[in-house]
Amino acid sequence: MTDTLTRMRDTGTAAPRTPLRTELRRGIPLWTGAAVALTLLVTLGAKADQWQGDWGATLTRLTSANTLLCGPLTAAAACWQGGRERRARTAELLSGVPRSRLRRAVMTAAPVALWAAAGYLVALAVLLAANLPYASGRGPSLSLAVSDSCFLVSIALVGFVVGRLSPWRLTAPVLAVCTYVGLGIPNYLESEARFLSPGGRTEASVSVPVWWFAPVMVAWLGGLAVTVLLAYAARRRFLAVVPLALAITAGTVVVHTGENLFRDDPAADRRVCTESAPGTPQLCMSAVDAPLLPQASDALKGMFSQLDGVPGAPATYVDQRTDPKHGEARLPSVTRGWGVVRNELTDPRGYAYNTVNGLLSRECPDSARKQDPQGFDRVSATDRAVQHWLAPLDGFDLPAPEYLTRLEAMPKADRKVWLGRFLATRKSCTPAEVPVL
Amino acid sequence: MSTVTVRNARTVRVSGLTVRHRRRTALDAVDLDFAPGVHGLLGPNGAGKTSLIRVLATVAAPSGGRVELLGSEVGAVTDHRSRSAVRRRLGYLPQEFGYYPGFTVREFVSYVAWLKEMPAAQVPEAVERAVARVGLADRIDAKVKTLSGGMVRRVGIAQAIVNDPDLLLLDEPTAGLDPEQRVEFRALLRELGETSTVIVSTHLVEDVAAACTEVTLVEAGRIAYRGTTAELTAIGSNGADDSLGDNSIERGYTAALRAHRTAVAGR
């Protein structure tokens, strides 16, 4: 044995194996990180059409998947790690060592927490990179990323303690189910308390968190986790009241602030417009949707051509977030995944149809329709003929042929005059005011 | 002169030690002391050997009595700092040795070194030395789950000695070792006993005969016999009935045990 020892010294001592390095490389923690990254990438990758091009939508969906899927997964993995001493039968050995129970617990739980957070950050980096070529306006909100990472670290610590207290093999899956239910319930609450859950926030597509959102969520989530850890492992357990007080304070701030944790996104409110030119109305959209402007202009080119020179035709088209003023009309709403994918209009003809539909829609009460049903039938047929003439959509909402024929047969100058009179009454609910076609 | 003083210093002092498991008394007001050297703890199943080892390893708290280890009292509710100080100088191999199968031998023993609060700079060399002492140097970077039962037991011994403990407590350390490994292990015990107090709980009387200088016989929670290995062997040599065992120390063990039972029955 002495010879062997001499040989080992001659070949030099291997690099030191720090316990954290060992814990990070062995067992379930590494797999937890991979599972978190994979879960987020697969879940969001399957619905890339719905978020690519919008930083806010990306982070909202990421947070939701992180909370509902990776939260339970991390809790279960940490719980499994917590039960390791029982499975490995090392509890007897560990109970006779000088290293404190708290430091041992942190050393064992930390790898799961760190790898879970690392998995999240890897997924975040990939998703943001996938978003970069398409997104505009403001950049991603790092507050949500900090909050999400802290959530995973916190739930890992809590899951670990559960595993230590109940080191049975079934505890981990049961905890995963309970965590899923517990984190999902706030989504169905109207109370401001739903904001205590990282997944209980509002739509981040049109809003951004306030600057102190990340610190207060770290204090809330981290405070709770440290409280649980200290109550379980600290020699002086009363110290747990310090993070508990911090968590309660932060939680109170969250509940009292409620929806005001998020403010309107300045980029969503900022208008970006095309340059107006003779015969081409101006299009205005939120800065978030600004990359769509060239596509929208192309899609509406035919309609603009038909309306060129028509008196009273809108000079400006604005998006759904803006109330149109006199002489303006609304553009149809754009929802990523439905009609818009990676800043491409998937159905330009449908977009033009919807624009005209919005322009010509009459919001008339039923009482008005009952007073003059024949008149309304005529107006409706006229509307459909104009709709089709401006932006036809094959096989959909076809007008009566005689109406369309009459419109097409009009001399160009007469038609412009007639269309001017028609557009002047496009919101009228009195059939007698609408010119006869 | 000073060396002699250290050798004779009592590193373990136990008085009135009582351990109860629910209604059963595992140790009944035991008085014991140990000095540096290798001490065998013998006795039948359920005699209280493991209970004694666990109390000395500060793993279990006694129900009563006083326990002083390496100059510090570590009984029931004692000062946290002194218990930690004693634990840094302890080595313990439990009867049921648990390990993390995914760790390599080096990683596992290093992990235990960290648990024992060894200075980080000393750990790499101490780990290699401990692993070499148990004859596993060529498997130091193998995962523990790939080792045989005997090798795993040797990993257990390596983790117990990684901090060069002043008090080493081994509960059934030779279980699973083949004869050659046991011979090597006995040599290691003798080497360790030159500077440390080594207490070995075992069923194997021949291990005690080969490696231990003193023997303590435990029976039904009480001390049945204390003496040197030579004295116990002498009991078996001096006209003892051959039916008591195959060799002198086995006969001595059985004779001492029966004498104790007779004495207890006569009270």
XYZ file of C-alpha atoms in Angstrom:
704
model
C 0.000 0.000 0.000
C 2.910 2.343 0.748
C 4.307 1.698 -2.757
C 0.984 2.610 -4.268
C 0.877 5.815 -2.263
C 4.368 6.734 -3.439
C 3.373 6.086 -7.050
C 0.332 8.315 -6.686
C 2.429 11.127 -5.267
C 4.897 10.784 -8.116
C 2.167 11.192 -10.698
C 0.890 14.299 -8.937
C -2.298 14.966 -7.059
C -5.467 15.270 -9.126
C -7.428 18.486 -9.171
C -9.418 18.960 -5.955
C -13.013 17.756 -6.060
C -14.983 20.470 -4.361
C -18.297 19.184 -3.071
C -20.295 21.694 -5.105
C -18.494 20.655 -8.297
C -19.202 17.025 -7.495
C -22.844 17.688 -6.657
C -23.266 19.693 -9.861
C -21.923 16.819 -11.964
C -23.611 13.852 -10.316
C -27.171 12.688 -9.894
C -30.400 14.396 -10.759
C -29.416 18.125 -10.768
C -27.812 18.108 -14.218
C -30.822 16.288 -15.663
C -33.120 18.815 -14.036
C -31.413 21.637 -15.922
C -31.669 19.735 -19.193
C -35.327 18.905 -18.547
C -36.185 22.541 -17.768
C -34.476 23.782 -20.942
C -36.065 21.058 -23.059
C -39.526 21.585 -21.587
C -39.441 25.308 -22.296
C -37.980 24.951 -25.783
C -40.399 22.216 -26.844
C -43.438 23.939 -25.329
C -42.688 27.319 -26.831
C -41.198 25.908 -30.022
C -44.486 24.168 -30.777
C -46.238 27.561 -30.764
C -43.480 29.734 -32.191
C -45.968 31.315 -34.612
C -47.718 32.927 -31.684
C -44.767 34.712 -30.108
C -41.991 35.179 -32.632
C -41.842 38.879 -33.367
C -43.120 40.102 -30.003
C -40.818 40.326 -26.989
C -43.733 40.677 -24.590
C -45.614 37.654 -25.922
C -42.399 35.633 -25.803
C -41.763 36.389 -22.144
C -45.405 35.986 -21.150
C -45.523 32.515 -22.652
C -42.118 31.672 -21.244
C -43.183 32.702 -17.767
C -46.409 30.766 -18.028
C -44.659 27.565 -19.161
C -41.922 28.075 -16.589
C -44.437 28.450 -13.778
C -46.838 25.681 -14.690
C -44.432 23.080 -16.101
C -40.910 23.777 -14.860
C -42.064 24.776 -11.377
C -43.557 21.338 -10.608
C -40.689 19.620 -12.415
C -38.048 21.459 -10.365
C -39.958 20.947 -7.129
C -40.159 17.206 -7.806
C -36.467 16.956 -8.743
C -35.416 18.839 -5.624
C -37.745 16.688 -3.539
C -36.085 13.592 -4.988
C -32.698 15.089 -4.156
C -33.937 15.772 -0.622
C -34.796 12.105 -0.175
C -31.354 11.026 -1.349
C -29.938 10.438 2.132
C -32.657 7.937 2.902
C -32.321 6.116 -0.413
C -28.511 6.042 -0.145
C -28.652 5.216 3.589
C -26.127 7.946 4.378
C -28.183 9.594 7.115
C -26.297 7.649 9.810
C -22.937 8.772 8.485
C -24.025 12.392 8.040
C -25.484 12.729 11.507
C -22.022 12.379 13.033
C -20.155 15.025 11.038
C -19.309 18.544 12.209
C -20.527 20.347 9.076
C -23.769 22.072 10.008
C -27.105 20.760 8.840
C -27.840 24.065 7.098
C -24.647 24.031 5.052
C -25.179 20.383 4.159
C -28.730 21.149 3.067
C -27.633 24.116 0.965
C -24.845 22.074 -0.628
C -27.278 19.326 -1.608
C -30.152 21.560 -2.722
C -28.107 24.208 -4.526
C -27.178 22.063 -7.546
C -30.825 21.390 -8.407
C -31.661 25.077 -7.996
C -28.649 26.236 -9.998
C -29.147 23.773 -12.828
C -32.863 24.560 -13.051
C -32.062 28.281 -13.295
C -29.339 27.527 -15.843
C -31.790 25.479 -17.915
C -34.206 28.400 -17.843
C -31.508 30.858 -18.909
C -30.420 28.593 -21.774
C -34.013 28.382 -22.998
C -34.402 32.136 -22.569
C -31.269 32.793 -24.631
C -32.426 30.477 -27.422
C -35.911 31.985 -27.500
C -34.637 35.547 -27.523
C -32.203 34.672 -30.301
C -35.095 33.154 -32.251
C -37.029 36.372 -31.678
C -34.270 38.770 -32.605
C -34.744 38.765 -36.414
C -38.436 39.573 -36.116
C -39.084 41.626 -32.983
C -39.057 45.396 -32.867
C -39.915 48.082 -30.375
C -38.557 47.670 -26.889
C -36.222 44.825 -25.968
C -37.107 41.970 -23.657
C -37.928 42.739 -20.025
C -35.157 41.359 -17.832
C -37.384 41.789 -14.762
C -39.452 38.787 -15.817
C -36.321 36.715 -16.422
C -34.976 37.553 -12.955
C -38.332 36.762 -11.368
C -38.629 33.458 -13.239
C -35.100 32.364 -12.310
C -35.689 33.265 -8.674
C -38.942 31.309 -8.774
C -37.131 28.147 -9.883
C -34.417 28.546 -7.250
C -37.031 29.141 -4.559
C -39.248 26.236 -5.491
C -36.175 23.996 -5.604
C -35.328 24.896 -2.002
C -38.896 24.284 -0.848
C -39.100 20.997 -2.772
C -35.813 19.906 -1.237
C -37.087 20.487 2.294
C -40.274 18.549 1.493
C -38.076 15.693 0.280
C -36.018 15.788 3.455
C -39.099 15.739 5.651
C -40.857 13.059 3.633
C -38.137 11.049 1.919
C -40.396 8.530 0.235
C -40.231 7.800 -3.471
C -43.852 8.788 -4.096
C -43.447 12.193 -2.483
C -41.797 13.717 -5.572
C -44.576 12.928 -8.085
C -47.259 13.850 -5.567
C -45.498 17.147 -4.916
C -45.312 17.816 -8.667
C -49.072 17.392 -9.027
C -49.795 19.539 -5.951
C -47.434 22.251 -7.200
C -49.064 22.247 -10.632
C -52.509 22.662 -9.116
C -51.309 25.255 -6.594
C -49.601 27.366 -9.232
C -52.435 27.033 -11.727
C -55.245 28.147 -9.415
C -54.187 31.848 -9.278
C -54.862 32.081 -13.028
C -58.559 31.621 -12.269
C -58.689 34.172 -9.453
C -59.936 37.720 -9.813
C -58.263 38.737 -6.565
C -55.079 40.779 -6.674
C -53.525 37.917 -4.703
C -53.064 36.142 -8.033
C -50.029 38.335 -8.633
C -48.251 36.488 -5.826
C -47.836 33.617 -8.278
C -45.248 34.279 -10.972
C -47.763 33.031 -13.545
C -50.585 35.254 -12.331
C -49.591 38.390 -14.196
C -51.307 40.277 -16.985
C -50.605 40.082 -20.687
C -47.069 41.335 -21.079
C -47.551 41.920 -24.805
C -49.019 45.302 -24.077
C -47.559 45.994 -20.647
C -44.200 45.919 -18.928
C -43.379 45.375 -15.267
C -42.509 48.356 -13.111
C -38.801 48.771 -12.377
C -39.098 47.372 -8.862
C -41.002 44.270 -9.967
C -37.916 42.010 -9.942
C -36.613 42.997 -6.476
C -40.037 42.685 -4.867
C -40.659 39.259 -6.441
C -37.185 38.091 -5.398
C -37.945 39.257 -1.852
C -41.328 37.514 -1.907
C -40.323 34.197 -3.473
C -36.789 34.056 -2.104
C -37.969 35.125 1.356
C -40.443 32.265 1.515
C -37.883 29.714 0.361
C -35.193 30.867 2.784
C -37.778 30.833 5.586
C -38.614 27.204 4.866
C -34.943 26.273 4.601
C -33.954 27.994 7.847
C -36.948 26.592 9.710
C -35.866 23.131 8.630
C -32.083 23.228 8.844
C -30.842 26.159 10.906
C -29.561 25.517 14.401
C -31.142 28.801 15.468
C -34.497 28.358 13.812
C -35.890 31.629 15.094
C -33.709 33.313 12.452
C -36.346 32.206 9.951
C -38.533 35.112 11.055
C -36.179 37.546 9.263
C -36.781 36.234 5.706
C -40.402 35.565 6.667
C -40.874 39.229 7.569
C -39.230 40.221 4.285
C -41.477 37.850 2.331
C -44.636 39.086 4.059
C -43.681 42.704 3.411
C -42.960 42.037 -0.250
C -46.122 39.931 -0.611
C -48.196 42.731 0.890
C -46.709 45.201 -1.586
C -47.509 42.828 -4.459
C -51.132 42.320 -3.404
C -51.734 46.024 -2.748
C -50.185 47.043 -6.047
C -52.026 44.377 -8.058
C -52.339 45.157 -11.748
C -50.274 48.280 -11.296
C -47.231 46.011 -11.073
C -47.465 46.343 -14.837
C -47.679 49.597 -16.761
C -48.629 50.193 -20.370
C -45.821 49.375 -22.692
C -44.515 52.666 -24.130
C -43.586 50.824 -27.317
C -47.155 49.569 -27.702
C -48.481 53.122 -27.310
C -45.970 54.684 -29.687
C -47.339 55.027 -33.224
C -45.263 54.333 -36.299
C -46.771 55.500 -39.609
C -46.038 55.120 -43.291
C -45.380 58.227 -45.281
C -48.507 59.489 -46.996
C -48.433 59.968 -50.757
C -51.046 60.978 -53.320
C -53.462 58.091 -53.736
C -51.964 56.168 -50.827
C -53.431 56.726 -47.371
C -51.182 56.670 -44.340
C -51.057 53.510 -42.204
C -50.259 53.780 -38.484
C -49.471 50.916 -36.135
C -48.032 50.381 -32.679
C -44.224 50.300 -32.705
C -44.492 46.600 -31.678
C -46.298 45.817 -34.954
C -44.364 48.297 -37.087
C -42.564 45.570 -39.090
C -45.979 44.694 -40.534
C -46.459 48.087 -42.206
C -44.888 47.228 -45.590
C -46.881 43.982 -45.759
C -50.106 45.775 -44.836
C -49.457 48.489 -47.443
C -48.999 45.849 -50.120
C -52.124 43.973 -49.036
C -54.252 47.141 -49.170
C -52.801 48.458 -52.442
C -55.793 47.264 -54.500
C -58.332 48.777 -52.138
C -56.466 52.098 -52.042
C -56.384 52.109 -55.826
C -60.168 51.670 -55.990
C -60.709 54.466 -53.476
C -58.226 56.845 -55.082
C -59.936 60.162 -55.677
C -63.118 59.173 -53.872
C -64.321 62.112 -51.783
C -64.380 61.309 -48.045
C -62.218 58.173 -48.331
C -60.102 57.779 -45.180
C -56.726 59.459 -45.406
C -55.311 57.486 -42.490
C -55.800 53.981 -41.153
C -54.912 53.335 -37.504
C -54.550 50.103 -35.513
C -56.957 48.788 -32.924
C -55.280 50.505 -29.960
C -56.120 53.968 -31.357
C -59.547 55.564 -31.619
C -59.914 56.826 -35.188
C -60.483 60.544 -35.589
C -62.509 62.232 -38.311
C -61.248 61.063 -41.682
C -59.551 58.011 -40.223
C -60.495 54.337 -40.290
C -59.363 51.291 -38.351
C -57.086 48.526 -39.485
C -58.045 44.987 -38.464
C -56.451 43.532 -35.371
C -53.344 41.424 -35.828
C -52.754 38.408 -33.648
C -49.546 36.447 -33.964
C -50.289 32.886 -34.956
C -53.545 33.891 -36.618
C -52.969 35.848 -39.830
C -49.496 37.014 -38.840
C -46.505 34.715 -38.526
C -43.039 36.107 -38.028
C -44.114 39.516 -39.341
C -45.615 37.993 -42.492
C -49.293 38.352 -43.305
C -50.309 34.789 -44.057
C -53.492 35.920 -45.853
C -53.106 39.394 -47.423
C -56.468 39.162 -49.221
C -58.165 38.318 -45.941
C -56.406 41.294 -44.332
C -57.742 43.598 -47.055
C -61.201 42.071 -46.718
C -61.183 42.652 -42.958
C -60.002 46.231 -43.428
C -62.926 46.983 -45.768
C -65.285 45.077 -43.491
C -64.249 47.320 -40.616
C -64.619 50.390 -42.805
C -68.152 49.525 -43.887
C -69.560 47.885 -40.759
C -72.764 49.518 -39.575
C -73.563 49.026 -35.923
C -77.309 49.501 -36.079
C -79.809 48.567 -33.348
C -82.388 45.870 -34.023
C -85.182 48.421 -33.582
C -83.905 50.351 -36.612
C -83.829 47.170 -38.678
C -87.393 46.277 -37.667
C -88.692 49.695 -38.699
C -87.478 49.314 -42.303
C -86.512 45.732 -43.057
C -86.697 46.137 -46.824
C -84.539 49.224 -46.679
C -81.950 47.411 -44.600
C -81.938 44.506 -47.061
C -81.082 46.974 -49.814
C -78.360 48.619 -47.708
C -76.915 45.244 -46.818
C -76.806 44.185 -50.466
C -75.174 47.512 -51.346
C -72.574 47.112 -48.580
C -71.708 43.606 -49.806
C -71.339 44.811 -53.389
C -68.979 47.631 -52.339
C -67.091 45.261 -50.027
C -66.578 42.810 -52.863
C -65.616 45.485 -55.332
C -62.988 46.948 -52.953
C -61.533 43.710 -51.550
C -62.992 40.481 -52.947
C -62.529 37.291 -51.040
C -63.094 34.205 -53.176
C -66.274 32.330 -52.346
C -67.022 34.363 -49.214
C -69.790 36.898 -48.578
C -70.664 37.116 -52.272
C -72.900 40.066 -53.264
C -76.060 39.901 -55.363
C -74.832 39.891 -58.978
C -77.103 42.718 -60.113
C -75.713 45.087 -57.466
C -72.117 44.280 -58.338
C -72.849 44.572 -62.056
C -74.384 48.014 -61.588
C -71.391 49.193 -59.566
C -68.896 47.874 -62.096
C -70.875 49.291 -65.009
C -70.795 52.847 -63.677
C -68.492 55.284 -65.494
C -65.362 55.844 -63.398
C -66.130 59.480 -62.552
C -69.732 58.702 -61.621
C -68.621 55.818 -59.483
C -66.251 58.048 -57.539
C -69.048 60.479 -56.870
C -71.402 57.677 -55.872
C -68.773 56.076 -53.615
C -68.161 59.440 -51.965
C -71.867 59.684 -51.131
C -71.877 56.062 -49.981
C -68.845 56.493 -47.688
C -70.429 59.588 -46.176
C -73.269 57.347 -44.948
C -71.209 54.262 -44.105
C -72.196 54.442 -40.437
C -75.790 55.526 -41.033
C -78.666 53.397 -39.758
C -81.253 55.212 -41.871
C -81.630 53.337 -45.184
C -83.128 56.348 -46.916
C -79.821 58.229 -46.442
C -77.750 55.507 -48.168
C -77.536 56.132 -51.911
C -79.241 53.585 -54.135
C -76.996 51.436 -56.286
C 8.266 10.281 29.335
C 5.744 12.533 27.649
C 5.085 9.900 24.967
C 4.155 7.408 27.633
C 1.777 9.936 29.143
C -0.001 10.407 25.803
C -0.272 6.678 25.223
C -1.885 6.171 28.591
C -4.200 9.163 28.382
C -7.830 8.130 28.349
C -9.367 9.470 25.137
C -12.773 7.978 25.868
C -14.423 8.074 29.280
C -17.936 6.789 29.780
C -19.685 6.582 33.133
C -23.187 5.414 33.930
C -23.988 5.296 30.221
C -27.541 4.170 29.634
C -29.216 3.811 26.252
C -32.839 2.853 25.897
C -34.740 2.039 22.737
C -38.349 2.522 23.772
C -38.800 -0.004 26.588
C -35.690 -2.034 25.877
C -32.454 -1.121 27.620
C -29.558 -1.469 25.176
C -26.866 -0.241 27.599
C -27.340 -0.300 31.344
C -25.188 2.155 33.363
C -21.964 1.224 31.608
C -18.601 2.553 32.837
C -15.771 2.402 30.316
C -12.620 4.125 29.238
C -10.257 3.695 26.302
C -6.731 4.889 25.602
C -4.909 5.008 22.241
C -4.552 1.536 20.773
C -6.829 -0.938 19.039
C -9.768 -2.112 21.123
C -12.041 -4.967 20.212
C -15.691 -4.783 21.162
C -17.101 -8.292 21.238
C -20.453 -9.709 22.156
C -23.440 -11.629 20.867
C -26.113 -10.081 18.618
C -28.153 -7.458 20.431
C -25.629 -7.127 23.258
C -25.399 -3.334 22.823
C -22.179 -2.988 20.803
C -23.724 -0.866 18.054
C -25.574 1.260 20.601
C -22.265 1.984 22.316
C -20.487 2.778 19.042
C -23.310 5.117 17.949
C -23.159 7.060 21.198
C -19.372 7.348 20.916
C -19.784 8.515 17.299
C -22.143 11.262 18.608
C -24.805 9.918 16.291
C -27.139 8.880 19.103
C -27.773 10.698 22.363
C -27.601 8.614 25.528
C -30.616 8.269 27.783
C -28.381 8.824 30.785
C -24.799 8.990 31.964
C -21.751 10.963 30.985
C -19.679 10.677 27.809
C -16.325 12.390 27.453
C -14.501 12.104 24.144
C -11.039 13.524 23.455
C -11.310 15.709 26.554
C -14.769 17.158 25.834
C -18.137 16.118 27.174
C -20.518 15.248 24.352
C -23.457 13.738 26.214
C -27.107 14.553 25.710
C -27.431 18.325 25.267
C -23.946 19.705 25.275
C -22.189 22.643 23.856
C -22.467 22.700 20.061
C -18.919 23.949 19.537
C -17.245 21.270 21.631
C -19.246 18.539 19.916
C -18.237 19.894 16.515
C -14.613 20.050 17.645
C -14.770 16.395 18.699
C -16.488 15.363 15.471
C -13.639 16.873 13.437
C -11.323 14.387 15.155
C -13.640 11.388 14.778
C -13.790 8.675 12.172
C -16.897 6.508 11.959
C -17.851 3.549 9.828
C -21.484 2.618 10.517
C -22.622 -0.968 10.429
C -24.835 -0.101 7.454
C -22.548 2.053 5.367
C -24.417 4.265 2.899
C -22.856 5.959 -0.112
C -23.778 7.892 -3.256
C -23.474 5.366 -6.093
C -22.915 7.987 -8.798
C -19.895 9.514 -7.072
C -16.400 8.273 -7.773
C -14.325 6.996 -4.857
C -12.309 10.222 -4.915
C -15.439 12.358 -4.992
C -17.129 10.488 -2.183
C -14.149 10.523 0.154
C -13.544 14.212 -0.696
C -17.181 14.892 0.110
C -16.803 13.290 3.528
C -13.608 15.304 4.061
C -15.652 18.440 3.421
C -18.304 17.196 5.856
C -15.549 16.764 8.425
C -14.515 20.387 7.859
C -11.010 19.530 6.768
C -8.999 22.454 5.377
C -9.647 22.449 1.616
C -5.967 22.594 0.723
C -5.280 19.340 2.575
C -8.170 17.390 1.114
C -6.782 16.148 -2.232
C -3.668 14.614 -0.679
C -5.546 13.262 2.357
C -8.093 11.598 0.075
C -5.452 9.900 -2.039
C -3.615 8.763 1.075
C -6.761 7.319 2.676
C -7.780 5.549 -0.518
C -4.289 4.129 -0.950
C -4.265 2.895 2.643
C -7.321 0.747 1.958
C -5.823 -0.550 -1.294
C -8.153 1.183 -3.729
C -5.672 3.550 -5.359
C -6.180 1.963 -8.765
C -9.953 2.453 -8.516
C -9.926 5.972 -7.101
C -11.699 7.437 -10.126
C -14.171 4.573 -10.503
C -17.788 5.186 -9.568
C -18.677 3.553 -6.264
C -21.592 1.730 -7.885
C -19.139 -0.217 -10.049
C -17.248 -1.622 -7.040
C -17.736 -4.999 -5.368
C -19.195 -5.265 -1.860
C -15.749 -5.648 -0.298
C -14.437 -2.627 -2.179
C -17.387 -0.535 -1.053
C -16.590 -1.535 2.520
C -13.040 -0.320 1.958
C -14.396 2.987 0.661
C -16.235 3.161 3.967
C -12.994 2.673 5.841
C -11.263 5.280 3.648
C -13.879 7.903 4.459
C -13.520 7.083 8.149
C -9.755 7.633 8.173
C -9.487 10.512 5.683
C -9.094 13.054 8.490
C -6.504 10.980 10.400
C -8.925 10.710 13.328
C -7.821 10.597 16.939
C -10.794 8.361 17.664
C -11.818 5.810 15.058
C -15.035 3.850 15.497
C -15.614 0.896 13.193
C -18.790 -1.149 13.335
C -18.316 -4.531 11.656
C -15.564 -3.202 9.356
C -14.507 -6.573 7.933
C -17.968 -7.653 6.760
C -17.653 -8.460 3.061
C -13.863 -8.434 2.951
C -12.112 -11.492 1.563
C -9.402 -13.212 3.691
C -6.507 -11.402 2.021
C -8.192 -8.031 2.439
C -8.880 -8.838 6.089
C -5.218 -9.559 6.697
C -4.285 -6.221 5.106
C -7.010 -4.469 7.067
C -5.733 -5.866 10.355
C -2.290 -4.463 9.519
C -3.891 -1.091 8.823
C -5.690 -1.239 12.170
C -2.435 -1.898 14.000
C -0.817 1.023 12.185
C -3.718 3.341 13.057
C -3.700 2.189 16.665
C -0.156 3.477 17.150
C -1.431 7.058 17.236
C -5.202 6.833 17.590
C -7.829 5.198 19.703
C -9.448 2.596 17.463
C -12.589 0.815 18.652
C -13.695 -2.090 16.504
C -17.061 -3.713 17.019
C -17.081 -7.175 15.469
C -18.412 -10.708 15.578
C -15.149 -12.085 14.314
C -13.014 -13.140 17.269
C -10.020 -13.850 15.027
C -9.967 -10.190 13.906
C -9.687 -9.178 17.537
C -6.941 -11.714 18.169
C -4.930 -10.452 15.214
C -5.370 -6.723 15.492
C -6.545 -5.665 18.957
C -4.505 -5.048 22.073
C -7.491 -4.911 24.412
C -10.889 -6.537 24.441
C -14.210 -5.455 25.904
C -16.973 -8.014 26.048
C -20.529 -6.671 26.068
C -23.474 -8.812 27.071
C -27.094 -7.697 27.501
C -26.141 -4.041 27.868
C -23.436 -4.610 30.460
C -19.684 -5.082 30.406
C -19.001 -8.792 30.786
C -15.237 -8.712 30.565
C -12.351 -6.305 30.019
C -8.727 -7.231 29.514
C -5.942 -7.602 27.002
C -6.223 -9.930 24.068
C -3.485 -12.059 25.621
C -5.463 -12.381 28.849
C -8.605 -13.485 27.000
C -6.559 -15.990 25.032
C -5.059 -17.271 28.270
C -8.526 -17.973 29.671
C -9.133 -20.190 26.648
C -5.797 -21.896 26.938
C -5.861 -22.828 30.607
C -7.864 -26.021 30.589
C -10.976 -24.632 28.994
C -13.432 -27.092 27.508
C -12.712 -27.701 23.773
C -16.434 -27.487 23.053
C -16.265 -23.733 23.849
C -14.461 -22.974 20.581
C -11.986 -23.965 17.901
C -9.094 -21.915 19.231
C -7.895 -20.351 22.454
C -9.439 -16.915 21.991
C -12.811 -18.352 20.945
C -12.761 -20.548 24.029
C -11.709 -17.575 26.123
C -14.562 -15.477 24.684
C -17.173 -18.164 25.410
C -15.793 -18.898 28.866
C -15.750 -15.217 29.862
C -19.281 -14.767 28.577
C -20.592 -17.767 30.503
C -18.784 -16.706 33.642
C -20.487 -13.324 33.417
C -23.902 -14.936 32.907
C -23.374 -17.151 35.887
C -22.350 -14.188 38.013
C -25.389 -12.188 36.925
C -27.699 -15.145 37.583
C -26.203 -15.567 41.059
C -26.958 -11.978 42.138
